[in-house]
PDB file of C-alpha atoms in Angstrom:
ATOM      1  CA  MET A 256      93.772 -94.990 -26.990  1.00 46.00           C
ATOM      2  CA  THR A 257      97.521 -94.930 -27.339  1.00 47.00           C
ATOM      3  CA  SER A 258      99.490 -97.639 -29.028  1.00 47.00           C
ATOM      4  CA  SER A 259     100.515 -99.174 -25.665  1.00 46.00           C
ATOM      5  CA  ASP A 260      96.882 -99.353 -24.590  1.00 48.00           C
ATOM      6  CA  GLU A 261      95.969-100.991 -27.886  1.00 46.00           C
ATOM      7  CA  SER A 262      98.684-103.602 -27.409  1.00 45.00           C
ATOM      8  CA  ARG A 263      97.132-104.592 -24.101  1.00 45.00           C
ATOM      9  CA  SER A 264      93.620-104.822 -25.613  1.00 44.00           C
ATOM     10  CA  GLY A 265      92.225-108.060 -26.904  1.00 44.00           C
ATOM     11  CA  GLU A 266      89.875-108.616 -29.762  1.00 46.00           C
ATOM     12  CA  SER A 267      86.938-108.603 -27.346  1.00 45.00           C
ATOM     13  CA  GLY A 268      87.802-105.175 -26.039  1.00 45.00           C
ATOM     14  CA  GLN A 269      89.039-106.341 -22.672  1.00 48.00           C
ATOM     15  CA  VAL A 270      92.235-104.905 -21.286  1.00 46.00           C
ATOM     16  CA  VAL A 271      95.034-107.448 -20.839  1.00 47.00           C
ATOM     17  CA  ALA A 272      97.152-106.944 -17.728  1.00 48.00           C
ATOM     18  CA  ASP A 273     100.728-105.987 -18.363  1.00 51.00           C
ATOM     19  CA  PRO A 274     103.005-108.718 -16.905  1.00 49.00           C
ATOM     20  CA  THR A 275     105.595-106.083 -16.059  1.00 49.00           C
ATOM     21  CA  SER A 276     103.175-104.037 -13.950  1.00 47.00           C
ATOM     22  CA  PRO A 277     104.635-103.409 -10.406  1.00 47.00           C
ATOM     23  CA  ALA A 278     101.224-103.886  -8.801  1.00 47.00           C
ATOM     24  CA  ASP A 279     101.083-107.475 -10.030  1.00 46.00           C
ATOM     25  CA  HIS A 280     104.477-108.229  -8.497  1.00 47.00           C
ATOM     26  CA  ALA A 281     103.446-106.741  -5.138  1.00 48.00           C
ATOM     27  CA  HIS A 282     100.505-109.157  -4.854  1.00 50.00           C
ATOM     28  CA  PRO A 283     101.340-112.436  -6.650  1.00 51.00           C
ATOM     29  CA  PRO A 284      98.323-114.540  -7.587  1.00 52.00           C
ATOM     30  CA  SER A 285      97.283-117.212  -5.110  1.00 50.00           C
ATOM     31  CA  PRO A 286      97.711-120.841  -6.140  1.00 49.00           C
ATOM     32  CA  PRO A 287      94.611-122.796  -7.213  1.00 51.00           C
ATOM     33  CA  THR A 288      92.477-124.059  -4.368  1.00 49.00           C
ATOM     34  CA  GLY A 289      93.914-127.255  -2.912  1.00 49.00           C
ATOM     35  CA  GLN A 290      97.201-126.976  -4.828  1.00 54.00           C
ATOM     36  CA  PRO A 291     100.567-126.086  -3.245  1.00 54.00           C
ATOM     37  CA  PRO A 292     102.212-122.910  -4.564  1.00 54.00           C
ATOM     38  CA  GLU A 293     105.327-123.054  -6.633  1.00 58.00           C
ATOM     39  CA  ALA A 294     108.744-123.103  -4.987  1.00 55.00           C
ATOM     40  CA  GLY A 295     109.678-119.693  -3.647  1.00 55.00           C
ATOM     41  CA  GLN A 296     106.080-118.407  -3.500  1.00 57.00           C
ATOM     42  CA  PRO A 297     104.430-117.634  -0.105  1.00 55.00           C
ATOM     43  CA  TRP A 298     101.477-119.517   1.244  1.00 53.00           C
ATOM     44  CA  PRO A 299      98.100-117.722   1.137  1.00 52.00           C
ATOM     45  CA  HIS A 300      97.329-115.616   4.187  1.00 50.00           C
ATOM     46  CA  ALA A 301      94.064-114.905   6.028  1.00 46.00           C
ATOM     47  CA  GLY A 302      91.245-114.122   3.638  1.00 46.00           C
ATOM     48  CA  GLU A 303      92.872-115.927   0.699  1.00 47.00           C
ATOM     49  CA  PRO A 304      92.009-119.356  -0.693  1.00 48.00           C
ATOM     50  CA  SER A 305      93.003-122.368   1.404  1.00 50.00           C
ATOM     51  CA  PRO A 306      92.964-126.096   0.569  1.00 52.00           C
ATOM     52  CA  GLU A 307      89.599-127.570  -0.211  1.00 54.00           C
ATOM     53  CA  ALA A 308      87.518-129.107   2.580  1.00 51.00           C
ATOM     54  CA  GLY A 309      88.875-132.479   3.537  1.00 53.00           C
ATOM     55  CA  GLN A 310      92.249-131.873   1.895  1.00 55.00           C
ATOM     56  CA  PRO A 311      95.277-131.831   4.225  1.00 54.00           C
ATOM     57  CA  TRP A 312      97.828-129.089   4.250  1.00 52.00           C
ATOM     58  CA  PRO A 313     101.007-130.168   2.449  1.00 51.00           C
ATOM     59  CA  HIS A 314     103.936-131.167   4.602  1.00 50.00           C
ATOM     60  CA  ALA A 315     107.591-130.313   4.392  1.00 45.00           C
ATOM     61  CA  GLY A 316     109.246-131.336   1.166  1.00 45.00           C
ATOM     62  CA  HIS A 317     107.257-129.035  -1.197  1.00 48.00           C
ATOM     63  CA  GLY A 318     109.945-126.392  -1.137  1.00 47.00           C
ATOM     64  CA  HIS A 319     108.488-124.422   1.788  1.00 48.00           C
ATOM     65  CA  PRO A 320     109.893-124.053   5.306  1.00 49.00           C
ATOM     66  CA  MET A 321     108.061-125.628   8.223  1.00 49.00           C
ATOM     67  CA  GLY A 322     107.271-122.212   9.698  1.00 49.00           C
ATOM     68  CA  ALA A 323     105.391-120.982   6.631  1.00 50.00           C
ATOM     69  CA  TYR A 324     102.142-122.903   7.217  1.00 50.00           C
ATOM     70  CA  PRO A 325      98.945-120.844   7.511  1.00 54.00           C
ATOM     71  CA  TYR A 326      96.246-121.792   9.987  1.00 56.00           C
ATOM     72  CA  PRO A 327      95.384-124.512  10.802  1.00 60.00           C
ATOM     73  CA  MET A 328      98.761-126.071  11.524  1.00 61.00           C
ATOM     74  CA  PRO A 329      99.155-129.680  10.342  1.00 58.00           C
ATOM     75  CA  PRO A 330      98.849-132.295  13.117  1.00 68.00           C
ATOM     76  CA  TYR A 331     102.110-133.380  14.695  1.00 68.00           C
ATOM     77  CA  PRO A 332     103.008-137.096  14.550  1.00 74.00           C
ATOM     78  CA  MET A 333     102.101-139.211  17.568  1.00 73.00           C
ATOM     79  CA  PRO A 334     105.123-140.205  19.681  1.00 76.00           C
ATOM     80  CA  GLU A 335     106.157-143.825  19.656  1.00 80.00           C
ATOM     81  CA  PRO A 336     105.368-145.768  22.880  1.00 81.00           C
ATOM     82  CA  ASP A 337     108.320-146.535  25.102  1.00 86.00           C
ATOM     83  CA  ARG A 338     109.665-150.035  25.765  1.00 86.00           C
ATOM     84  CA  ILE A 339     107.672-150.634  28.959  1.00 90.00           C
ATOM     85  CA  THR A 340     104.410-149.519  27.328  1.00 89.00           C
ATOM     86  CA  ARG A 341     105.002-151.835  24.375  1.00 88.00           C
ATOM     87  CA  PHE A 342     105.731-154.732  26.739  1.00 88.00           C
ATOM     88  CA  VAL A 343     102.533-154.099  28.739  1.00 84.00           C
ATOM     89  CA  ASN A 344     100.462-153.822  25.550  1.00 86.00           C
ATOM     90  CA  ARG A 345     101.854-157.114  24.212  1.00 87.00           C
ATOM     91  CA  LEU A 346     101.286-158.823  27.546  1.00 84.00           C
ATOM     92  CA  GLN A 347      97.713-157.551  27.731  1.00 81.00           C
ATOM     93  CA  ALA A 348      97.009-158.758  24.199  1.00 85.00           C
ATOM     94  CA  ARG A 349      98.310-162.270  24.901  1.00 87.00           C
ATOM     95  CA  LEU A 350      96.837-162.920  28.343  1.00 85.00           C
ATOM     96  CA  PRO A 351      93.240-164.138  28.743  1.00 88.00           C
ATOM     97  CA  ARG A 352      90.589-161.717  29.938  1.00 86.00           C
ATOM     98  CA  TRP A 353      90.321-163.311  33.378  1.00 88.00           C
ATOM     99  CA  ALA A 354      94.043-162.786  34.122  1.00 89.00           C
ATOM    100  CA  ALA A 355      93.613-159.218  35.413  1.00 88.00           C
ATOM    101  CA  PRO A 356      90.740-160.069  37.829  1.00 91.00           C
ATOM    102  CA  LEU A 357      92.730-163.077  39.041  1.00 92.00           C
ATOM    103  CA  ALA A 358      95.798-160.916  39.714  1.00 91.00           C
ATOM    104  CA  ALA A 359      93.681-158.376  41.589  1.00 92.00           C
ATOM    105  CA  PHE A 360      92.104-161.166  43.627  1.00 94.00           C
ATOM    106  CA  GLY A 361      95.586-162.404  44.517  1.00 95.00           C
ATOM    107  CA  CYS A 362      96.515-158.944  45.827  1.00 94.00           C
ATOM    108  CA  ILE A 363      93.326-158.783  47.899  1.00 94.00           C
ATOM    109  CA  ALA A 364      93.916-162.257  49.291  1.00 95.00           C
ATOM    110  CA  GLY A 365      97.479-161.328  50.206  1.00 95.00           C
ATOM    111  CA  ALA A 366      96.318-158.215  52.072  1.00 93.00           C
ATOM    112  CA  VAL A 367      93.660-160.185  53.946  1.00 93.00           C
ATOM    113  CA  GLY A 368      96.132-162.918  54.850  1.00 93.00           C
ATOM    114  CA  TYR A 369      98.669-160.421  56.161  1.00 92.00           C
ATOM    115  CA  THR A 370      96.022-158.667  58.268  1.00 91.00           C
ATOM    116  CA  LEU A 371      94.906-161.951  59.847  1.00 90.00           C
ATOM    117  CA  TRP A 372      98.494-163.053  60.464  1.00 91.00           C
ATOM    118  CA  ALA A 373      99.732-159.737  61.908  1.00 85.00           C
ATOM    119  CA  ASP A 374      96.717-159.291  64.242  1.00 85.00           C
ATOM    120  CA  PRO A 375      97.083-155.484  64.595  1.00 86.00           C
ATOM    121  CA  ALA A 376      94.407-155.378  67.329  1.00 82.00           C
ATOM    122  CA  ARG A 377      96.758-157.078  69.813  1.00 82.00           C
ATOM    123  CA  SER A 378      99.550-154.608  70.386  1.00 75.00           C
ATOM    124  CA  ALA A 379     101.054-153.618  73.713  1.00 70.00           C
ATOM    125  CA  PRO A 380      99.945-150.272  75.163  1.00 66.00           C
ATOM    126  CA  ASP A 381     103.515-148.982  75.066  1.00 70.00           C
ATOM    127  CA  ALA A 382     104.267-150.296  71.573  1.00 74.00           C
ATOM    128  CA  ILE A 383     105.952-147.873  69.172  1.00 76.00           C
ATOM    129  CA  PRO A 384     103.449-146.646  66.554  1.00 76.00           C
ATOM    130  CA  SER A 385     104.156-147.713  63.001  1.00 81.00           C
ATOM    131  CA  CYS A 386     102.754-144.408  61.673  1.00 85.00           C
ATOM    132  CA  ILE A 387     105.438-141.716  61.340  1.00 89.00           C
ATOM    133  CA  LEU A 388     102.963-138.876  61.935  1.00 88.00           C
ATOM    134  CA  LYS A 389     101.623-140.470  65.109  1.00 87.00           C
ATOM    135  CA  LEU A 390     105.157-141.271  66.274  1.00 86.00           C
ATOM    136  CA  THR A 391     106.370-137.702  65.845  1.00 88.00           C
ATOM    137  CA  THR A 392     103.245-135.665  66.694  1.00 89.00           C
ATOM    138  CA  GLY A 393     100.908-138.017  68.564  1.00 86.00           C
ATOM    139  CA  LEU A 394      98.119-137.271  66.054  1.00 89.00           C
ATOM    140  CA  ASP A 395      96.203-139.795  64.001  1.00 90.00           C
ATOM    141  CA  CYS A 396      96.956-139.609  60.299  1.00 90.00           C
ATOM    142  CA  PRO A 397      94.178-140.056  57.697  1.00 91.00           C
ATOM    143  CA  GLY A 398      94.887-143.803  57.553  1.00 90.00           C
ATOM    144  CA  CYS A 399      95.470-144.589  61.208  1.00 91.00           C
ATOM    145  CA  GLY A 400      93.257-147.444  62.392  1.00 90.00           C
ATOM    146  CA  GLY A 401      92.531-148.771  58.907  1.00 91.00           C
ATOM    147  CA  THR A 402      94.335-152.089  59.388  1.00 91.00           C
ATOM    148  CA  ARG A 403      92.663-152.658  62.752  1.00 92.00           C
ATOM    149  CA  ALA A 404      89.291-151.771  61.216  1.00 94.00           C
ATOM    150  CA  ALA A 405      89.904-154.382  58.526  1.00 94.00           C
ATOM    151  CA  TRP A 406      90.821-156.952  61.170  1.00 93.00           C
ATOM    152  CA  TYR A 407      87.586-156.302  63.070  1.00 94.00           C
ATOM    153  CA  LEU A 408      85.564-156.453  59.843  1.00 94.00           C
ATOM    154  CA  LEU A 409      87.076-159.842  59.023  1.00 93.00           C
ATOM    155  CA  HIS A 410      85.957-161.025  62.473  1.00 93.00           C
ATOM    156  CA  GLY A 411      82.456-159.555  62.124  1.00 92.00           C
ATOM    157  CA  ASP A 412      82.854-156.839  64.792  1.00 93.00           C
ATOM    158  CA  LEU A 413      81.312-153.883  62.931  1.00 94.00           C
ATOM    159  CA  PRO A 414      81.108-151.398  65.885  1.00 93.00           C
ATOM    160  CA  ALA A 415      84.790-151.869  66.744  1.00 93.00           C
ATOM    161  CA  ALA A 416      85.739-151.493  63.077  1.00 93.00           C
ATOM    162  CA  ALA A 417      83.745-148.258  62.771  1.00 93.00           C
ATOM    163  CA  ARG A 418      85.358-146.849  65.903  1.00 92.00           C
ATOM    164  CA  HIS A 419      88.838-147.437  64.547  1.00 92.00           C
ATOM    165  CA  HIS A 420      88.151-146.018  61.069  1.00 93.00           C
ATOM    166  CA  LEU A 421      84.609-145.014  60.152  1.00 92.00           C
ATOM    167  CA  LEU A 422      85.327-144.045  56.533  1.00 93.00           C
ATOM    168  CA  PHE A 423      87.123-147.326  55.877  1.00 94.00           C
ATOM    169  CA  VAL A 424      84.032-149.250  56.935  1.00 94.00           C
ATOM    170  CA  PHE A 425      81.920-147.002  54.682  1.00 94.00           C
ATOM    171  CA  VAL A 426      84.074-147.460  51.569  1.00 94.00           C
ATOM    172  CA  VAL A 427      84.755-151.222  51.803  1.00 95.00           C
ATOM    173  CA  PRO A 428      81.330-152.311  50.405  1.00 94.00           C
ATOM    174  CA  ILE A 429      81.720-149.870  47.497  1.00 94.00           C
ATOM    175  CA  LEU A 430      85.179-151.206  46.637  1.00 93.00           C
ATOM    176  CA  LEU A 431      83.978-154.806  46.854  1.00 94.00           C
ATOM    177  CA  TYR A 432      81.071-154.103  44.514  1.00 95.00           C
ATOM    178  CA  LEU A 433      83.356-152.347  42.031  1.00 94.00           C
ATOM    179  CA  TYR A 434      85.640-155.360  41.991  1.00 94.00           C
ATOM    180  CA  VAL A 435      82.828-157.901  41.626  1.00 94.00           C
ATOM    181  CA  ALA A 436      81.196-155.942  38.785  1.00 93.00           C
ATOM    182  CA  TRP A 437      84.495-155.494  36.948  1.00 92.00           C
ATOM    183  CA  ALA A 438      85.768-159.058  37.468  1.00 92.00           C
ATOM    184  CA  GLY A 439      82.384-160.606  36.682  1.00 92.00           C
ATOM    185  CA  ARG A 440      82.156-158.691  33.405  1.00 90.00           C
ATOM    186  CA  LEU A 441      85.643-159.738  32.275  1.00 88.00           C
ATOM    187  CA  ALA A 442      85.710-163.313  33.524  1.00 87.00           C
ATOM    188  CA  PHE A 443      82.079-164.456  33.247  1.00 88.00           C
ATOM    189  CA  GLY A 444      80.348-161.854  31.088  1.00 87.00           C
ATOM    190  CA  TRP A 445      78.083-160.588  33.882  1.00 88.00           C
ATOM    191  CA  ARG A 446      76.228-157.373  33.191  1.00 89.00           C
ATOM    192  CA  LEU A 447      76.068-155.855  36.644  1.00 89.00           C
ATOM    193  CA  PRO A 448      75.407-152.084  36.836  1.00 90.00           C
ATOM    194  CA  GLN A 449      78.683-150.198  36.788  1.00 85.00           C
ATOM    195  CA  LEU A 450      79.160-147.439  39.333  1.00 87.00           C
ATOM    196  CA  GLN A 451      80.277-144.157  37.793  1.00 86.00           C
ATOM    197  CA  ILE A 452      83.019-142.618  39.937  1.00 88.00           C
ATOM    198  CA  THR A 453      83.142-139.002  38.759  1.00 92.00           C
ATOM    199  CA  PRO A 454      85.909-136.512  39.609  1.00 93.00           C
ATOM    200  CA  LYS A 455      83.359-134.552  41.634  1.00 94.00           C
ATOM    201  CA  ALA A 456      82.560-137.617  43.768  1.00 92.00           C
ATOM    202  CA  ILE A 457      86.257-138.251  44.341  1.00 93.00           C
ATOM    203  CA  GLY A 458      86.768-134.631  45.379  1.00 95.00           C
ATOM    204  CA  ILE A 459      83.869-134.772  47.840  1.00 95.00           C
ATOM    205  CA  PHE A 460      85.173-138.006  49.361  1.00 94.00           C
ATOM    206  CA  LEU A 461      88.682-136.588  49.781  1.00 94.00           C
ATOM    207  CA  ALA A 462      87.266-133.457  51.427  1.00 96.00           C
ATOM    208  CA  VAL A 463      85.180-135.563  53.857  1.00 95.00           C
ATOM    209  CA  TRP A 464      88.252-137.696  54.570  1.00 94.00           C
ATOM    210  CA  MET A 465      90.319-134.636  55.454  1.00 94.00           C
ATOM    211  CA  VAL A 466      87.571-133.281  57.728  1.00 94.00           C
ATOM    212  CA  PHE A 467      87.311-136.671  59.446  1.00 93.00           C
ATOM    213  CA  SER A 468      91.088-136.738  59.917  1.00 92.00           C
ATOM    214  CA  VAL A 469      90.931-133.382  61.729  1.00 93.00           C
ATOM    215  CA  VAL A 470      87.794-134.104  63.770  1.00 92.00           C
ATOM    216  CA  ARG A 471      89.066-137.436  65.131  1.00 92.00           C
ATOM    217  CA  ASN A 472      92.031-135.641  66.723  1.00 91.00           C
ATOM    218  CA  LEU A 473      89.868-133.172  68.671  1.00 91.00           C
ATOM    219  CA  PRO A 474      90.085-133.798  72.442  1.00 89.00           C
ATOM    220  CA  TRP A 475      86.349-133.339  73.095  1.00 86.00           C
ATOM    221  CA  ALA A 476      83.487-135.793  73.145  1.00 84.00           C
ATOM    222  CA  PRO A 477      82.144-137.358  71.015  1.00 86.00           C
ATOM    223  CA  PHE A 478      85.090-136.773  68.632  1.00 84.00           C
ATOM    224  CA  ASP A 479      87.678-138.340  70.927  1.00 85.00           C
ATOM    225  CA  ALA A 480      85.898-141.702  70.552  1.00 86.00           C
ATOM    226  CA  PHE A 481      87.453-142.025  67.066  1.00 86.00           C
ATOM    227  CA  TYR A 482      90.989-141.351  68.260  1.00 86.00           C
ATOM    228  CA  VAL A 483      93.052-144.543  68.077  1.00 83.00           C
TER     229      VAL A 483
END
């Protein structure tokens, strides 16, 4: 060996790397696993050591720009709730559990009272329709006849209610059960079976509703019986 080779040899015969070697500067050593590199050194890339399992990636403030993180990126902070959301959360935390069912019952009672007071079944034959679609095109919209169907249901006339809006009569028992099960669980601790309304079921109902809205406007029997 030459004298330079001997200077890089240890007592055990192993060759000691020259710190001035250009190859060592081209590929700087990776930091220890789980430790951030020194300031000015790049983060390890794919295939190189990453933080230990369960250890988070360091955040800004270690001398490295935000764009220098390897995968995975650190999680972004959750946005703060706005003023209205904070008010609703505080109100929900302070009110008793039966307050929400009571408020919903008040809305239902108001709708029932308005339907009984307005008496939509007694309108003049030449009265101007309240539905914009029916006023402009003469066609029944998807909700036409719903208020009259509710009025007939409140008076126990099921056939007349079904003729004015068949789907409304079909969905009313389901909505009533959903309310009773929800309100009974919150207010009284009842354990009634909860109906699972899946997105697929909602999509099927909306599709049937649209088909019914088209069929009821057809001028042939028996479809014209549902035109109101």
